[in-house]
Amino acid sequence: DHGASVVGWGQNSPDFSHVNLHFVKCDVSDAASVESAIHWTLQTVASIDFLVNNAGFGYFSPIESFDIAQFERMMDVNVKGTFLVTRATVPQLKKQGGGHIVNISSIAGKVGMPQGEGYNASKFAVSGLTDCLFQELRKDGIKVTTVFPGSTATHFFDGIPGFVANDKMLDPDELAYSIVHVLDTSPNYLIREIEIRPLNSK
């Protein structure tokens, strides 16, 4: 809606369309898939001005019965995926002389929670990775921002027993506009971190 051409990468096609939206199937945890997606993207759009790493999922369980495969998959998607996509995109941003990377962490990247050993660990890792990127890439004119959202009313909760998205959670559209504001800043103005929470949660 703000005139940007958006290239979405994901395993499932979005259930909506827009004249400015392009989609490529990609498993962000797989290096070959990411390389294919970046190649397709650079053939589709003229430049990459913004990268938003938003792929992720959560699995919660008592530690003694925590499914190891789920733990490993969270690390693959939430952490390795952010690493691989950023690694593939940075050369283009440097070539252009700048850009902006936004990594979506979570309040779970700041504060632990019971049964969140895997999800919390992955989001703390995203926060650390993002801080390293900020330190490394600022000299190249590349902005790096970490977003720490609280509970947001999305499909994230669909597969988590005992959790249901509700109207006390953050509105995903409003959260998206907050991220657009972070991106819509002058070259020397960086919002390094942004924490967003519901005022009153259930």
CSV table of C-alpha atoms in Angstrom, one decimal:
chain,number,residue,atom,x,y,z
A,1,ASP,CA,0.0,0.0,0.0
A,2,HIS,CA,3.0,2.3,0.4
A,3,GLY,CA,4.2,1.6,-3.1
A,4,ALA,CA,6.9,-1.0,-2.3
A,5,SER,CA,7.2,-4.1,-4.4
A,6,VAL,CA,7.1,-7.0,-1.8
A,7,VAL,CA,8.7,-10.3,-2.5
A,8,GLY,CA,7.5,-12.9,0.0
A,9,TRP,CA,9.4,-16.0,0.7
A,10,GLY,CA,7.7,-18.9,2.4
A,11,GLN,CA,6.7,-22.6,2.3
A,12,ASN,CA,3.0,-21.8,1.8
A,13,SER,CA,1.5,-19.3,-0.7
A,14,PRO,CA,-0.3,-16.4,1.0
A,15,ASP,CA,-4.1,-16.5,0.9
A,16,PHE,CA,-4.3,-13.0,-0.5
A,17,SER,CA,-3.0,-11.1,-3.5
A,18,HIS,CA,-1.8,-7.6,-4.4
A,19,VAL,CA,-0.5,-6.0,-7.5
A,20,ASN,CA,2.8,-5.3,-5.6
A,21,LEU,CA,3.2,-8.7,-4.0
A,22,HIS,CA,5.3,-11.4,-5.5
A,23,PHE,CA,5.8,-14.8,-3.9
A,24,VAL,CA,8.5,-17.5,-4.2
A,25,LYS,CA,8.4,-20.8,-2.5
A,26,CYS,CA,11.4,-21.1,-0.1
A,27,ASP,CA,12.5,-23.1,2.9
A,28,VAL,CA,14.6,-20.5,4.8
A,29,SER,CA,16.4,-23.2,6.7
A,30,ASP,CA,17.8,-24.7,3.5
A,31,ALA,CA,20.8,-22.9,2.0
A,32,ALA,CA,20.1,-24.1,-1.6
A,33,SER,CA,16.5,-23.0,-1.3
A,34,VAL,CA,17.6,-19.5,-0.1
A,35,GLU,CA,20.1,-19.1,-2.9
A,36,SER,CA,17.5,-20.0,-5.4
A,37,ALA,CA,15.0,-17.5,-3.9
A,38,ILE,CA,17.6,-14.6,-3.8
A,39,HIS,CA,18.4,-15.3,-7.5
A,40,TRP,CA,14.7,-15.3,-8.4
A,41,THR,CA,14.1,-12.1,-6.3
A,42,LEU,CA,16.9,-10.2,-8.1
A,43,GLN,CA,15.4,-11.1,-11.4
A,44,THR,CA,12.0,-9.9,-10.3
A,45,VAL,CA,12.8,-6.5,-8.6
A,46,ALA,CA,15.4,-3.9,-9.3
A,47,SER,CA,16.8,-3.7,-5.8
A,48,ILE,CA,16.4,-4.9,-2.3
A,49,ASP,CA,15.9,-1.9,0.0
A,50,PHE,CA,14.4,-3.7,3.0
A,51,LEU,CA,14.8,-7.3,4.4
A,52,VAL,CA,12.3,-8.4,7.1
A,53,ASN,CA,13.1,-11.7,8.6
A,54,ASN,CA,9.8,-12.9,10.0
A,55,ALA,CA,9.8,-16.6,9.5
A,56,GLY,CA,9.4,-18.5,12.8
A,57,PHE,CA,7.3,-20.9,14.9
A,58,GLY,CA,6.9,-21.9,18.5
A,59,TYR,CA,6.6,-25.3,20.3
A,60,PHE,CA,6.2,-25.4,24.0
A,61,SER,CA,6.5,-28.4,26.4
A,62,PRO,CA,7.9,-29.4,29.8
A,63,ILE,CA,11.6,-29.8,29.5
A,64,GLU,CA,11.7,-33.6,30.4
A,65,SER,CA,9.3,-34.4,27.5
A,66,PHE,CA,10.5,-31.7,25.1
A,67,ASP,CA,10.5,-33.1,21.5
A,68,ILE,CA,14.1,-32.9,20.3
A,69,ALA,CA,13.0,-32.8,16.6
A,70,GLN,CA,10.8,-29.7,17.4
A,71,PHE,CA,13.7,-28.1,19.2
A,72,GLU,CA,16.0,-28.6,16.2
A,73,ARG,CA,13.4,-27.4,13.8
A,74,MET,CA,12.9,-24.2,15.7
A,75,MET,CA,16.6,-23.5,15.6
A,76,ASP,CA,16.7,-24.3,11.9
A,77,VAL,CA,13.8,-22.0,11.0
A,78,ASN,CA,14.0,-19.2,13.6
A,79,VAL,CA,17.8,-18.8,13.9
A,80,LYS,CA,19.5,-20.5,10.9
A,81,GLY,CA,16.8,-19.2,8.6
A,82,THR,CA,17.5,-15.6,9.7
A,83,PHE,CA,21.2,-16.2,9.3
A,84,LEU,CA,20.9,-17.7,5.8
A,85,VAL,CA,18.6,-15.2,4.4
A,86,THR,CA,20.6,-12.3,5.8
A,87,ARG,CA,23.8,-13.8,4.5
A,88,ALA,CA,22.3,-14.1,1.0
A,89,THR,CA,21.0,-10.6,1.0
A,90,VAL,CA,23.8,-8.5,2.4
A,91,PRO,CA,26.0,-8.6,-0.7
A,92,GLN,CA,23.2,-6.9,-2.7
A,93,LEU,CA,22.7,-4.3,0.1
A,94,LYS,CA,26.5,-3.5,0.1
A,95,LYS,CA,26.5,-3.3,-3.7
A,96,GLN,CA,23.6,-0.8,-3.5
A,97,GLY,CA,25.4,1.2,-0.8
A,98,GLY,CA,22.8,0.6,1.9
A,99,GLY,CA,19.5,-0.9,3.0
A,100,HIS,CA,17.7,-1.9,6.1
A,101,ILE,CA,17.4,-5.3,7.8
A,102,VAL,CA,14.6,-5.9,10.3
A,103,ASN,CA,14.7,-9.1,12.4
A,104,ILE,CA,11.5,-10.1,14.2
A,105,SER,CA,12.5,-11.4,17.6
A,106,SER,CA,9.9,-11.6,20.4
A,107,ILE,CA,9.4,-10.6,24.0
A,108,ALA,CA,10.6,-14.2,24.3
A,109,GLY,CA,13.9,-13.0,23.1
A,110,LYS,CA,14.2,-10.9,26.3
A,111,VAL,CA,12.3,-12.8,29.0
A,112,GLY,CA,12.2,-16.5,29.6
A,113,MET,CA,8.9,-18.4,30.1
A,114,PRO,CA,8.0,-21.9,31.5
A,115,GLN,CA,8.1,-24.6,28.8
A,116,GLY,CA,9.7,-22.2,26.3
A,117,GLU,CA,13.2,-23.5,26.4
A,118,GLY,CA,13.3,-24.0,22.6
A,119,TYR,CA,11.4,-20.9,21.5
A,120,ASN,CA,13.1,-18.6,24.0
A,121,ALA,CA,16.5,-20.0,23.1
A,122,SER,CA,15.9,-19.4,19.4
A,123,LYS,CA,14.6,-15.8,19.9
A,124,PHE,CA,17.5,-14.9,22.3
A,125,ALA,CA,19.8,-16.2,19.5
A,126,VAL,CA,18.0,-13.9,17.0
A,127,SER,CA,18.5,-11.0,19.3
A,128,GLY,CA,22.2,-11.7,19.6
A,129,LEU,CA,22.6,-12.3,15.9
A,130,THR,CA,20.9,-9.0,15.1
A,131,ASP,CA,23.2,-7.1,17.5
A,132,CYS,CA,26.2,-8.5,15.8
A,133,LEU,CA,24.8,-7.5,12.4
A,134,PHE,CA,24.3,-3.9,13.6
A,135,GLN,CA,27.8,-3.7,14.8
A,136,GLU,CA,29.2,-5.1,11.6
A,137,LEU,CA,27.1,-3.5,8.9
A,138,ARG,CA,26.6,0.1,10.1
A,139,LYS,CA,29.8,1.2,8.4
A,140,ASP,CA,28.3,0.0,5.1
A,141,GLY,CA,25.3,2.2,5.5
A,142,ILE,CA,23.1,-0.8,6.3
A,143,LYS,CA,20.6,-0.3,9.1
A,144,VAL,CA,19.7,-3.2,11.4
A,145,THR,CA,16.7,-3.2,13.7
A,146,THR,CA,15.4,-5.8,16.2
A,147,VAL,CA,11.6,-5.9,16.8
A,148,PHE,CA,10.4,-7.4,20.1
A,149,PRO,CA,6.6,-8.0,19.7
A,150,GLY,CA,4.4,-9.3,22.5
A,151,SER,CA,1.6,-11.7,21.8
A,152,THR,CA,0.1,-11.0,18.4
A,153,ALA,CA,-3.2,-12.3,17.0
A,154,THR,CA,-1.9,-14.4,14.2
A,155,HIS,CA,-1.8,-18.1,13.2
A,156,PHE,CA,1.3,-18.6,15.4
A,157,PHE,CA,-0.9,-20.0,18.2
A,158,ASP,CA,-2.9,-22.4,16.0
A,159,GLY,CA,-0.7,-25.4,16.8
A,160,ILE,CA,0.0,-24.6,20.5
A,161,PRO,CA,-2.3,-26.3,22.9
A,162,GLY,CA,-3.9,-24.0,25.5
A,163,PHE,CA,-3.1,-20.8,23.6
A,164,VAL,CA,-5.8,-19.1,21.4
A,165,ALA,CA,-5.4,-15.8,19.6
A,166,ASN,CA,-7.7,-13.2,21.1
A,167,ASP,CA,-8.6,-9.5,20.9
A,168,LYS,CA,-6.3,-8.7,23.8
A,169,MET,CA,-3.3,-9.5,21.7
A,170,LEU,CA,-1.6,-7.1,19.4
A,171,ASP,CA,-3.3,-6.3,16.1
A,172,PRO,CA,-1.0,-7.6,13.3
A,173,ASP,CA,-1.9,-4.8,11.0
A,174,GLU,CA,-1.0,-2.2,13.6
A,175,LEU,CA,2.3,-4.0,14.3
A,176,ALA,CA,3.0,-4.0,10.5
A,177,TYR,CA,2.5,-0.3,10.3
A,178,SER,CA,4.9,0.2,13.2
A,179,ILE,CA,7.5,-1.7,11.2
A,180,VAL,CA,6.8,0.4,8.2
A,181,HIS,CA,7.5,3.5,10.3
A,182,VAL,CA,10.8,2.0,11.4
A,183,LEU,CA,11.7,1.6,7.7
A,184,ASP,CA,10.4,5.0,6.6
A,185,THR,CA,13.3,7.0,8.1
A,186,SER,CA,16.1,9.1,6.8
A,187,PRO,CA,19.5,7.4,6.0
A,188,ASN,CA,21.2,8.6,9.3
A,189,TYR,CA,18.2,7.8,11.5
A,190,LEU,CA,18.1,4.3,13.0
A,191,ILE,CA,15.5,2.9,15.4
A,192,ARG,CA,17.8,0.2,16.7
A,193,GLU,CA,15.2,-1.7,18.8
A,194,ILE,CA,11.5,-1.5,19.2
A,195,GLU,CA,9.5,-3.4,21.9
A,196,ILE,CA,5.7,-3.5,21.4
A,197,ARG,CA,3.3,-5.1,23.9
A,198,PRO,CA,-0.4,-5.3,24.5
A,199,LEU,CA,-1.4,-2.8,27.2
A,200,ASN,CA,-3.8,-5.3,28.8
A,201,SER,CA,-3.4,-9.0,28.0
A,202,LYS,CA,-5.4,-12.0,29.1
